GROMACS .gro file of C-alpha atoms in nm:
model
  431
    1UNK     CA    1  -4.691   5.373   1.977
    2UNK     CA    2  -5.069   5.414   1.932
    3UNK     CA    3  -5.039   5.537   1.588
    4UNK     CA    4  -4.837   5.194   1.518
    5UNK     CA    5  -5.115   4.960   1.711
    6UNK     CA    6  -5.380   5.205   1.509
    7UNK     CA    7  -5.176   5.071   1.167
    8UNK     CA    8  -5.147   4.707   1.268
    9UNK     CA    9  -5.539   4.697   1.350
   10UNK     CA   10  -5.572   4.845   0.951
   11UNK     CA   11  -5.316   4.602   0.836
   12UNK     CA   12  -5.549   4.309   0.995
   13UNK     CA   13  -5.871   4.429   0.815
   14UNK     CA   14  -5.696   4.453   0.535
   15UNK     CA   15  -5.571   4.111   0.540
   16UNK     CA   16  -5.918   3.988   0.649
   17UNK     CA   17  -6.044   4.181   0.351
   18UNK     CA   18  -5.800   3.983   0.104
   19UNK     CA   19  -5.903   3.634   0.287
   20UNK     CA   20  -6.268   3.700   0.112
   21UNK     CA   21  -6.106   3.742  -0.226
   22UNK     CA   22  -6.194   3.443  -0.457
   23UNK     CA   23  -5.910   3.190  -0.627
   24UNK     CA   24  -6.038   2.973  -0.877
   25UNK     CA   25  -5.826   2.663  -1.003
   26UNK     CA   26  -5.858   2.555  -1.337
   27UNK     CA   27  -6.132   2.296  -1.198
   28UNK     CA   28  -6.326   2.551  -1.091
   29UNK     CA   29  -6.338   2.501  -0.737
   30UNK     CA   30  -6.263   2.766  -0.484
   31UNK     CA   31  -5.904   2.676  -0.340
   32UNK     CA   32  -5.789   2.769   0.004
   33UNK     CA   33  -5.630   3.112   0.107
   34UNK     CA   34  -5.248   3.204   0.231
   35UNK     CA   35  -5.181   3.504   0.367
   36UNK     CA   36  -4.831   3.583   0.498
   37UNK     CA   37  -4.775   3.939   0.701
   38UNK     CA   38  -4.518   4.088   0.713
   39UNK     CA   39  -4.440   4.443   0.863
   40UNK     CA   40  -4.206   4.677   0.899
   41UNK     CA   41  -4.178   4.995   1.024
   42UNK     CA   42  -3.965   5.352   1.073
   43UNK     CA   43  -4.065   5.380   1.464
   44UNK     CA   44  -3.808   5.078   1.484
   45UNK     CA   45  -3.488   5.284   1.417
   46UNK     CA   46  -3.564   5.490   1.724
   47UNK     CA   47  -3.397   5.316   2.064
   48UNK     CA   48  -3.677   5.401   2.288
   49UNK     CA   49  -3.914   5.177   2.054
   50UNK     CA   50  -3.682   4.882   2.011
   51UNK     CA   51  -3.815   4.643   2.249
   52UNK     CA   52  -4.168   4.724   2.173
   53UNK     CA   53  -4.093   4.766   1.799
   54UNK     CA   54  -3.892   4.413   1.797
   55UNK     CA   55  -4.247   4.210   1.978
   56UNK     CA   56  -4.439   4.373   1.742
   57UNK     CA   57  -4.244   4.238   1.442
   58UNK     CA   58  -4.193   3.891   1.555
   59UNK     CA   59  -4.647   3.917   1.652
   60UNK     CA   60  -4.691   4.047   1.265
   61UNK     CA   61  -4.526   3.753   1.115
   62UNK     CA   62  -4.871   3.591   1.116
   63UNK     CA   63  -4.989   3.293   0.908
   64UNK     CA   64  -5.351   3.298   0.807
   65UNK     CA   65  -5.539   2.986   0.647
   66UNK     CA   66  -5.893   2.889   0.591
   67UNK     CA   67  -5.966   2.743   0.942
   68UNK     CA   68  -5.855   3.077   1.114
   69UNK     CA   69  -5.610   2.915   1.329
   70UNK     CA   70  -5.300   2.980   1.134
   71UNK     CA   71  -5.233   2.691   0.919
   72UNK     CA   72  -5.054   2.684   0.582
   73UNK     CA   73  -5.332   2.692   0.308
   74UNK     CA   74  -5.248   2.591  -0.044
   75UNK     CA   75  -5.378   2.902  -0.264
   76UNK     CA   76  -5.218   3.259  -0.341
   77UNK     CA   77  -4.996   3.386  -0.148
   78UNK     CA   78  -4.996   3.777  -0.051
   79UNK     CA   79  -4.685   3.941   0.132
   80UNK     CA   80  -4.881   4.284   0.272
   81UNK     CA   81  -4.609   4.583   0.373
   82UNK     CA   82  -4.628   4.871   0.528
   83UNK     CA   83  -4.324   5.083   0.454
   84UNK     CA   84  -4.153   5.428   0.537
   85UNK     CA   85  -4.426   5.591   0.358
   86UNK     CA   86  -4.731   5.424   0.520
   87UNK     CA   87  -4.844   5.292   0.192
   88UNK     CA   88  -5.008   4.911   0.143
   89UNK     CA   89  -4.861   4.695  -0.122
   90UNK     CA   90  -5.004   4.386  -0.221
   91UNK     CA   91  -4.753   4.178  -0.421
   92UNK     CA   92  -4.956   3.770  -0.554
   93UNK     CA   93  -4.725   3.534  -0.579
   94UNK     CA   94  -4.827   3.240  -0.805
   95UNK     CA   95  -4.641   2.981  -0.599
   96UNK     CA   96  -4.683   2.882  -0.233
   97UNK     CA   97  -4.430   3.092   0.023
   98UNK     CA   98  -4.294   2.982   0.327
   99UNK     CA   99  -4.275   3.235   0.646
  100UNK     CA  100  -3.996   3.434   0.633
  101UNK     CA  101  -3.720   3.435   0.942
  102UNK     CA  102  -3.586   3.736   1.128
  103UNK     CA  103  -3.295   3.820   0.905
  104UNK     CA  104  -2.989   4.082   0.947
  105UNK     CA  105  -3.218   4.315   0.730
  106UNK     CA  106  -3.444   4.311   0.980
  107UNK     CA  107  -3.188   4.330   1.257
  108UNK     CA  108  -3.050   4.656   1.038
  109UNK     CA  109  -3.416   4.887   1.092
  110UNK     CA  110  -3.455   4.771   1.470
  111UNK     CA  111  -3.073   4.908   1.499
  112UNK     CA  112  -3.092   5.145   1.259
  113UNK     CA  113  -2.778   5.081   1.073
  114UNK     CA  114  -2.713   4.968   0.745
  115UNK     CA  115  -2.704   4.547   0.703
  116UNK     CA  116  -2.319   4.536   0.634
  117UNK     CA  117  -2.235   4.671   0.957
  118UNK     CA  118  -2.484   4.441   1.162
  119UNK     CA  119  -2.244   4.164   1.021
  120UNK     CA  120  -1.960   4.360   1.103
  121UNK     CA  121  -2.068   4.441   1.481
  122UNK     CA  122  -2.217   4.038   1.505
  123UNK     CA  123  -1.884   3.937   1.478
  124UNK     CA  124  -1.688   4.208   1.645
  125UNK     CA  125  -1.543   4.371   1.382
  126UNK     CA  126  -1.309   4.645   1.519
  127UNK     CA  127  -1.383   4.842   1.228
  128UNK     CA  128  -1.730   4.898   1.404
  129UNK     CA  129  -1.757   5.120   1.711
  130UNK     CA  130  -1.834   4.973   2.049
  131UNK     CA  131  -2.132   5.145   2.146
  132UNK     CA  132  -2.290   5.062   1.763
  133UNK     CA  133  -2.168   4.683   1.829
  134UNK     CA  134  -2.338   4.699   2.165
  135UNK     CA  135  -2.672   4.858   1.952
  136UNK     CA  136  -2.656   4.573   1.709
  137UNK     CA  137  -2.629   4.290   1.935
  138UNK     CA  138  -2.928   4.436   2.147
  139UNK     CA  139  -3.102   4.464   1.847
  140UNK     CA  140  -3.058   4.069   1.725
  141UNK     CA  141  -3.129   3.970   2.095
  142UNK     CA  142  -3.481   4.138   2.098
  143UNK     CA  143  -3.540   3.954   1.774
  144UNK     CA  144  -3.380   3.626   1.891
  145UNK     CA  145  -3.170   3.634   1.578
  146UNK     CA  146  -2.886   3.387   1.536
  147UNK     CA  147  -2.657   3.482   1.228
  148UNK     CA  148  -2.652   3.245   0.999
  149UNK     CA  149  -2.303   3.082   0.903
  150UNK     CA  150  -2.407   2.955   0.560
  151UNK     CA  151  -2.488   3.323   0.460
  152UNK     CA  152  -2.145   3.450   0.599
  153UNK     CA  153  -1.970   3.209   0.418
  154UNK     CA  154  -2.183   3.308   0.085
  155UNK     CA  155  -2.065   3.705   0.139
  156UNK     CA  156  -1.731   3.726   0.333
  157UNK     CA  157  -1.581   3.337   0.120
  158UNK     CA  158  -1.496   3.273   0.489
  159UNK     CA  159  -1.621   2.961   0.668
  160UNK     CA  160  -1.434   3.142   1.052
  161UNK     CA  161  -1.377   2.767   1.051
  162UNK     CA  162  -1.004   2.603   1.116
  163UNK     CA  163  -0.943   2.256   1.134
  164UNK     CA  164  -0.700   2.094   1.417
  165UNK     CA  165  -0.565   1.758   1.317
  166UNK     CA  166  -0.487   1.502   1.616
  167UNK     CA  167  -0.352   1.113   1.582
  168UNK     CA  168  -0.384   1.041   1.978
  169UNK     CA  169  -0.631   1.210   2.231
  170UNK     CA  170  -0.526   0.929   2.450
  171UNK     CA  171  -0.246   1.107   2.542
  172UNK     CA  172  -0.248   1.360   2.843
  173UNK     CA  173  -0.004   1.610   2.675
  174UNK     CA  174  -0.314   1.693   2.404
  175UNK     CA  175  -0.596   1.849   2.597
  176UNK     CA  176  -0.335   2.061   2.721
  177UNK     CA  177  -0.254   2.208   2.404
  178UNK     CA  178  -0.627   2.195   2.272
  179UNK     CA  179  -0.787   2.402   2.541
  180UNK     CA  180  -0.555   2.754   2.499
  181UNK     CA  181  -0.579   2.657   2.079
  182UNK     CA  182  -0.947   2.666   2.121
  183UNK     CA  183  -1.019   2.992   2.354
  184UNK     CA  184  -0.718   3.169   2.142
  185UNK     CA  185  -0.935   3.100   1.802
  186UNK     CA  186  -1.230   3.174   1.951
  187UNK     CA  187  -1.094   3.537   2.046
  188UNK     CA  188  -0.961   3.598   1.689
  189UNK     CA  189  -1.313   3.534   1.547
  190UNK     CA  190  -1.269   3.140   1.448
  191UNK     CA  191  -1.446   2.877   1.577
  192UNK     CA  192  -1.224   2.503   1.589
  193UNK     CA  193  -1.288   2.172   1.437
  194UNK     CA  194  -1.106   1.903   1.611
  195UNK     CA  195  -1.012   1.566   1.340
  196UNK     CA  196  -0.894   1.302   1.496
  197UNK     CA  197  -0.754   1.003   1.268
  198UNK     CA  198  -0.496   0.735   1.341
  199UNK     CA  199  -0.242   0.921   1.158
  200UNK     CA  200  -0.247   1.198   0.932
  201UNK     CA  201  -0.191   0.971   0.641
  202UNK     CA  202  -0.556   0.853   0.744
  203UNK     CA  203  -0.697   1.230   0.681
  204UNK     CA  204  -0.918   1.227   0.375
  205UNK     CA  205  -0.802   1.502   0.129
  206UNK     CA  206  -1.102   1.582   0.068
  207UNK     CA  207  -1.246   1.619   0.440
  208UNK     CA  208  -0.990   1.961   0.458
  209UNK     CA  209  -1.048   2.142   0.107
  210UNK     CA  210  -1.369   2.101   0.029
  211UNK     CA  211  -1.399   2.450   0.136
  212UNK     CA  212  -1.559   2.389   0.463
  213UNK     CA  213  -1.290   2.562   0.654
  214UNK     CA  214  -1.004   2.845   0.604
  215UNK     CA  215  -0.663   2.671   0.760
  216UNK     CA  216  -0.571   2.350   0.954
  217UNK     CA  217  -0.339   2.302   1.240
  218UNK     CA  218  -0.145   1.972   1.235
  219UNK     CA  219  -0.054   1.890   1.576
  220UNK     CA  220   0.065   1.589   1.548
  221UNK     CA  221   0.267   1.597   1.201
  222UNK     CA  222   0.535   1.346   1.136
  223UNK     CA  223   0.853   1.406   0.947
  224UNK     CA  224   0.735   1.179   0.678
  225UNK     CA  225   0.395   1.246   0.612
  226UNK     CA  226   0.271   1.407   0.297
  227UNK     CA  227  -0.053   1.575   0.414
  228UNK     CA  228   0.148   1.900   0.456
  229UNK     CA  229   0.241   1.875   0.086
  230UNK     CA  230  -0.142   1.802  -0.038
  231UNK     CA  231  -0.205   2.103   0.186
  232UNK     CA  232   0.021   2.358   0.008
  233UNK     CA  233  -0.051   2.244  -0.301
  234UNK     CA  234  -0.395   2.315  -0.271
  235UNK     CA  235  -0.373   2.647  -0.122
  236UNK     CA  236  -0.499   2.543   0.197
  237UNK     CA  237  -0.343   2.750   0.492
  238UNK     CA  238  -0.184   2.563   0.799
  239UNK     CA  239   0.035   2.561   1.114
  240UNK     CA  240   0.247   2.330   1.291
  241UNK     CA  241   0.188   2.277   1.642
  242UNK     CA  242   0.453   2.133   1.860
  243UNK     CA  243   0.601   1.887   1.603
  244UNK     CA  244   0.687   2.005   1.220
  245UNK     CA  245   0.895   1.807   0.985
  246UNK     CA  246   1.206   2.024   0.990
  247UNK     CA  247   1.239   2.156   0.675
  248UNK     CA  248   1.284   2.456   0.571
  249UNK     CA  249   0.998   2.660   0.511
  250UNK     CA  250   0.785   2.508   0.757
  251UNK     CA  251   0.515   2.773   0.943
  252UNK     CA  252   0.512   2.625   1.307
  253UNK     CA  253   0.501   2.711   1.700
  254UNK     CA  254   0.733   2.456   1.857
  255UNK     CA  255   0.967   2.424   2.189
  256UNK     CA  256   1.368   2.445   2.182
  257UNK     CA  257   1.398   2.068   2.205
  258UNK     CA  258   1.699   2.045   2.152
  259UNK     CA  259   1.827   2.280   2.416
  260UNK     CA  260   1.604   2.097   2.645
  261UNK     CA  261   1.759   1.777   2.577
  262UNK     CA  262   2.114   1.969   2.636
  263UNK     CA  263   1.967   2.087   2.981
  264UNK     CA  264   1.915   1.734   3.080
  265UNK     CA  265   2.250   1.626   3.008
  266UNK     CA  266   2.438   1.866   3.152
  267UNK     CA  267   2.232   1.829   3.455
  268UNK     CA  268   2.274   1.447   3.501
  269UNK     CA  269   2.647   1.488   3.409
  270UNK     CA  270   2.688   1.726   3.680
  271UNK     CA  271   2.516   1.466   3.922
  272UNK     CA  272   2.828   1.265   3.827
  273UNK     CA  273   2.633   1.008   3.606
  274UNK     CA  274   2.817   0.828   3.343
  275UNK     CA  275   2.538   0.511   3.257
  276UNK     CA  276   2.300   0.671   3.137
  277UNK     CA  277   2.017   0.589   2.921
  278UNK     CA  278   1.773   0.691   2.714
  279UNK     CA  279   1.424   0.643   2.619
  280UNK     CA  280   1.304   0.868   2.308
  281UNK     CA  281   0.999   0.956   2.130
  282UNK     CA  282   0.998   0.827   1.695
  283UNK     CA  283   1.217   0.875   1.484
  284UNK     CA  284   1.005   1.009   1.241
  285UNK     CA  285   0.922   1.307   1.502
  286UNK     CA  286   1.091   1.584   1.536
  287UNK     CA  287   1.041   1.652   1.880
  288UNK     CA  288   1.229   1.274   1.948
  289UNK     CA  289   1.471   1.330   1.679
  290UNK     CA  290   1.558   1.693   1.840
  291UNK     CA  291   1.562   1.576   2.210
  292UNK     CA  292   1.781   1.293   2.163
  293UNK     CA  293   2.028   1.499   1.941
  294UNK     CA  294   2.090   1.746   2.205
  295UNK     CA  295   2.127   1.512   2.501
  296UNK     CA  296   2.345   1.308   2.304
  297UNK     CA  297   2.549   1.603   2.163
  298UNK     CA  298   2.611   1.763   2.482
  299UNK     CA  299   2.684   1.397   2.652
  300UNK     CA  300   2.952   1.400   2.428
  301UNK     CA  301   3.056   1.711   2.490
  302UNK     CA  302   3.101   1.620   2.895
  303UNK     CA  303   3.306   1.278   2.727
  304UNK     CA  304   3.012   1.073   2.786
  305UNK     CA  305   2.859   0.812   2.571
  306UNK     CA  306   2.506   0.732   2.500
  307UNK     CA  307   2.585   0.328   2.352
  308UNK     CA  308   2.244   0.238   2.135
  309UNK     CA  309   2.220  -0.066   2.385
  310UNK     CA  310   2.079   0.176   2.640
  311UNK     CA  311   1.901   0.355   2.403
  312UNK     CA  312   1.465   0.239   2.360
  313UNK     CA  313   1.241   0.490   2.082
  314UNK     CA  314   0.866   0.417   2.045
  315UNK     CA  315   0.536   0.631   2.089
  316UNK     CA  316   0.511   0.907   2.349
  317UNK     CA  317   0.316   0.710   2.524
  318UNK     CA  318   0.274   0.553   2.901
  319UNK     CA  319   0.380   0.223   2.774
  320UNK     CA  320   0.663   0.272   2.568
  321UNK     CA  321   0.875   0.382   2.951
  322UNK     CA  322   0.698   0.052   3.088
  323UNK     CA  323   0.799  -0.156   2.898
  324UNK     CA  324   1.123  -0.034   2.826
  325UNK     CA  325   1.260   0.001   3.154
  326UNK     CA  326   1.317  -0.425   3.178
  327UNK     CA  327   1.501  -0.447   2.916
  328UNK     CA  328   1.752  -0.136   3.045
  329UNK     CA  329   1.798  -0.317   3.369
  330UNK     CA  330   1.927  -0.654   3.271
  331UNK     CA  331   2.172  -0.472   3.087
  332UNK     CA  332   2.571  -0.592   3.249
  333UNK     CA  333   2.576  -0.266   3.380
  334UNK     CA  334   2.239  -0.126   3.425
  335UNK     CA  335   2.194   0.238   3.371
  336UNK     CA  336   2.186   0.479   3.680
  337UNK     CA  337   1.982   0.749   3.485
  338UNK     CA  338   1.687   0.783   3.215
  339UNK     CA  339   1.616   1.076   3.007
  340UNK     CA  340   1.257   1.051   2.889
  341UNK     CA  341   1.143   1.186   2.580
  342UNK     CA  342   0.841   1.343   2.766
  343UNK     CA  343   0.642   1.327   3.089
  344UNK     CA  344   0.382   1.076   2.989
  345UNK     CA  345   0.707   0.804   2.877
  346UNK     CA  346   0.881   0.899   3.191
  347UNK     CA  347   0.538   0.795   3.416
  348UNK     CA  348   0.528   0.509   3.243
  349UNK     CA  349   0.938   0.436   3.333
  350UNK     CA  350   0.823   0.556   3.705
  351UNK     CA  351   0.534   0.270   3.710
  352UNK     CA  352   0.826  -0.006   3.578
  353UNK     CA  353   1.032   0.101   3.799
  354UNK     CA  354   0.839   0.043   4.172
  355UNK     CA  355   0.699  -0.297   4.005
  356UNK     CA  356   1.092  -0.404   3.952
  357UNK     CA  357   1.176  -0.271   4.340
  358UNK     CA  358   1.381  -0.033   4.181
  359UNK     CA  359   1.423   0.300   4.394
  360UNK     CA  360   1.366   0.611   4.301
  361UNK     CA  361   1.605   0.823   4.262
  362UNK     CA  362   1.811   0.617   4.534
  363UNK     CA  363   1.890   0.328   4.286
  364UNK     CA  364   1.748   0.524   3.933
  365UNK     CA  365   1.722   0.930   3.843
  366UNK     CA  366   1.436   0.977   3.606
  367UNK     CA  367   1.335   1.301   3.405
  368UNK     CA  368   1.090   1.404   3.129
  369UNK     CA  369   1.006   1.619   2.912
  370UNK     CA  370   0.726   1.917   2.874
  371UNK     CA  371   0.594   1.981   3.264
  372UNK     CA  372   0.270   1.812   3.198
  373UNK     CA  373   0.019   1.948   3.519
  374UNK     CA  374   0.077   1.595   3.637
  375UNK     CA  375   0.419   1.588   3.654
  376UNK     CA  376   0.387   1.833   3.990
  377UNK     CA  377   0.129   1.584   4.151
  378UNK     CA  378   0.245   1.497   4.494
  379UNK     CA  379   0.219   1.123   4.363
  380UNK     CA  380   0.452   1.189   4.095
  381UNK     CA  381   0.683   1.505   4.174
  382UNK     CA  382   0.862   1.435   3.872
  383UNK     CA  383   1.201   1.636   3.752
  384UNK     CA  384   1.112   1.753   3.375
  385UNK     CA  385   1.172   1.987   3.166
  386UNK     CA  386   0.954   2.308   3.120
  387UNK     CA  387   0.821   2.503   2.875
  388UNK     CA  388   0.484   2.695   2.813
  389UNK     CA  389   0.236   2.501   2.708
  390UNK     CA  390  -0.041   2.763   2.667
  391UNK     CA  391   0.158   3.016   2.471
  392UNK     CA  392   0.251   2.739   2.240
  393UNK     CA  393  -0.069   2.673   2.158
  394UNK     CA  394  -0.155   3.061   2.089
  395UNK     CA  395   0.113   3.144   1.890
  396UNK     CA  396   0.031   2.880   1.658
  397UNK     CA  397  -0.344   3.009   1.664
  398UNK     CA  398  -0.215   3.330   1.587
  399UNK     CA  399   0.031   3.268   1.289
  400UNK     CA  400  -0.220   3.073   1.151
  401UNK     CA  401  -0.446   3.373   1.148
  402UNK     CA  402  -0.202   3.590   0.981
  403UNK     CA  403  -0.120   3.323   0.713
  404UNK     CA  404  -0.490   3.301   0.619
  405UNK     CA  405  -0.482   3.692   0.618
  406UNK     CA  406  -0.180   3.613   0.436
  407UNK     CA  407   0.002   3.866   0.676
  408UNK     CA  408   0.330   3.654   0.718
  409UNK     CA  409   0.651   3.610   0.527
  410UNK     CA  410   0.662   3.363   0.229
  411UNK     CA  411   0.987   3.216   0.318
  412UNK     CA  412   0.837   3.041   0.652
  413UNK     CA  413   0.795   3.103   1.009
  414UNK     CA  414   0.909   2.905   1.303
  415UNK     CA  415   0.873   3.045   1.649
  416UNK     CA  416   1.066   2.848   1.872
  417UNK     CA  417   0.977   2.858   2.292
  418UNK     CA  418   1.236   2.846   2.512
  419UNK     CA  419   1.302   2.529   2.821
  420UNK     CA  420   1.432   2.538   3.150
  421UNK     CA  421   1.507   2.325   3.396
  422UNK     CA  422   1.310   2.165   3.647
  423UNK     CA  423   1.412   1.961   3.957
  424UNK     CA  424   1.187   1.806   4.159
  425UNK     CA  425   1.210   1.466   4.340
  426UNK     CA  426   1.282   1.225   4.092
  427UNK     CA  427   1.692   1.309   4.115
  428UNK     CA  428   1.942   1.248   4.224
  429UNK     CA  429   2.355   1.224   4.263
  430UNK     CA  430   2.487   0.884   4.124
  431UNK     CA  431   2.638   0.648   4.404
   0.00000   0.00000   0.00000
């Protein structure tokens, strides 16, 4: 370490040496000085030195004008090494220099590993060892070095970047799904971009392929929308999350609606209900479309009908079930049961229902759909069907990683969660 404070004291005469040079501009007139230092040394590669060796680098990077104090002068510039070999090179440049950042060269000598595999380690590449990741990353701490994204981008033609479409945050199921997306990404190396339009119809084309990112999850897709189309014609990777538009093809993580909506039926024929009704998501959905076809198939199955009079489809949303349930109970014969076309709808039915004096599930059974974390609330206890949120999320994380890696099969990929049943207080047997 002395012999390296013995060289920086040289380096500094040296640089105080080329301060006195002249510079003459073509009026004649002596202009200003810049001198920019910048130093390197082999001491750095050894790990005893790194702390040390990383202050002295950042002290080096010094800035010398006319006034002594550091500020930017207007005249030659003069980048001053010292290298492996101990030698000085002075290297004029005719145009004025800005001070350089710490840079993954830099974080390469204090490691001592070559600059590809301080990349590699900075973003846990299993390619690279642990201990040599662990090296790296103490390395770019000492130096307070942040890798820079733009740069990545430049070498790997990777932005890590993935783009998660959403029509309506207002709704409670959403952040549910979000959340495991998110931490999922973030563990396979991609950081998320949440876009958030009234539909996907009002996604600008050019806001997902203008190269800022590598694949897009639609979460909120709609049987009729032609984003997914733009999408694959452009080469632009994506997934389906929890709705797709049921063709074939498609590359999504979804639930078994259907058999869900077969699990409610056969549950509320088994409570001996016959007037039942229904309140669905859109028809241009898939997860209404899929719901309502398997309640309604097995209904008929049991000899049941499901008459479109008791039959309401709108949004998933709260006030679709509030202000459906009115019109369902000045029916002749009001229904006895309502199959929601998910949690948030059936609240919404729940709300209509104690503002109409309507018991529950004395006078009215009530179930949704997906096992929202509010559905179990003590205020709500409401019988739903279940399925797992937070793997459907990271599956669809994941698929989308292997269809960027282009790891998946060309025909399509739809991985399908199962349902179950489950009863909690909002049943009951029809009188």
């Amino acid at each position: 370490m002395k012999a390296w404070l013995q060289e920086t004291k040289s380096l500094r005469r040296t640089v105080r040496r080329a301060s006195s040079l002249g510079d003459t501009t073509t009026s004649g007139m002596t202009a200003p000085r810049f001198v920019n230092t910048y130093v390197f040394h082999d001491r750095l590669r050894t790990e005893g030195c790194q702390e040390e060796g990383a202050r002295q680098l950042r002290a080096s990077r010094l800035t010398h004008g006319p006034d002594g104090r550091g500020r930017r002068g207007t005249g030659r510039v003069m980048d001053i090494r010292i290298l492996a070999r101990g030698r000085h090179r002075a290297a004029p440049v005719a145009t004025r220099r800005e001070p350089m950042g710490i840079t993954s060269h830099d974080v390469a000598r204090l490691a001592g590993v070559s600059q590809p595999t301080v990349s590699r380690a900075l973003r846990d590449d299993p390619r690279v060892s642990q201990a040599t990741r662990e090296k790296v990353k103490r390395a770019a701490q000492a130096l307070n070095y942040v890798p820079s994204e733009a740069g990545r981008t430049l070498s790997t033609r990777a932005t890590r970047r993935v783009g998660v479409i959403v029509t309506d945050l207002t709704n409670p199921f959403y952040p549910h799904v979000i959340a495991p997306l998110h931490d999922e990404l973030s563990s396979l190396g991609y950081r998320m971009m949440l876009i958030t339009e009234r539909s996907d119809e009002a996604v600008a084309e050019e806001k997902l392929l203008d190269q800022s990112m590598d694949g897009v999850v639609l979460a909120t897709a709609t049987t009729d929308s032609r984003l997914p189309a733009q999408l694959e014609r452009r080469g632009m990777p994506y997934v389906f999350l929890n709705r797709d538009t049921g063709r074939a093809g498609d590359f999504a993580s979804v639930v078994d609606n259907e058999g869900g909506g077969r699990l409610v039926a056969r549950e509320l024929v088994a409570l001996g209900h016959r007037r039942i009704a229904g309140v669905f998501g859109a028809a241009n959905t898939t997860t209404g479309r899929e719901r309502e076809m398997g309640f309604r198939l097995a209904l008929a199955e049991a000899g049941v009908g499901l008459p479109e009079g008791r039959v309401v489809r709108g949004a998933f949303e709260y006030d679709t079930g509030y202000r459906a349930l009115p019109a369902l109970l000045e029916a002749d014969e009001a229904p006895t049961a309502v199959f929601c076309g998910n949690d948030v709808v059936a609240i919404g039915v729940l709300n209509a229902a104690l503002a109409a004096g309507v018991k529950v599930p004395d006078d009215l059974t009530v179930i949704g759909f997906d096992d929202l974390p509010m559905a179990s609330w003590e205020v709500f206890r409401l019988t739903t069907v279940r399925h797992d949120l937070r793997e459907l999320s990271r599956q669809a994380a994941r698929l989308l990683v292997r269809r960027i890696a282009k790891d998946v099969d060309p025909a399509g990929e739809r991985l399908v969660l199962p349902t179950e049943f489950v009863p909690r207080a909002t049943h009951a047997r029809a009188h």
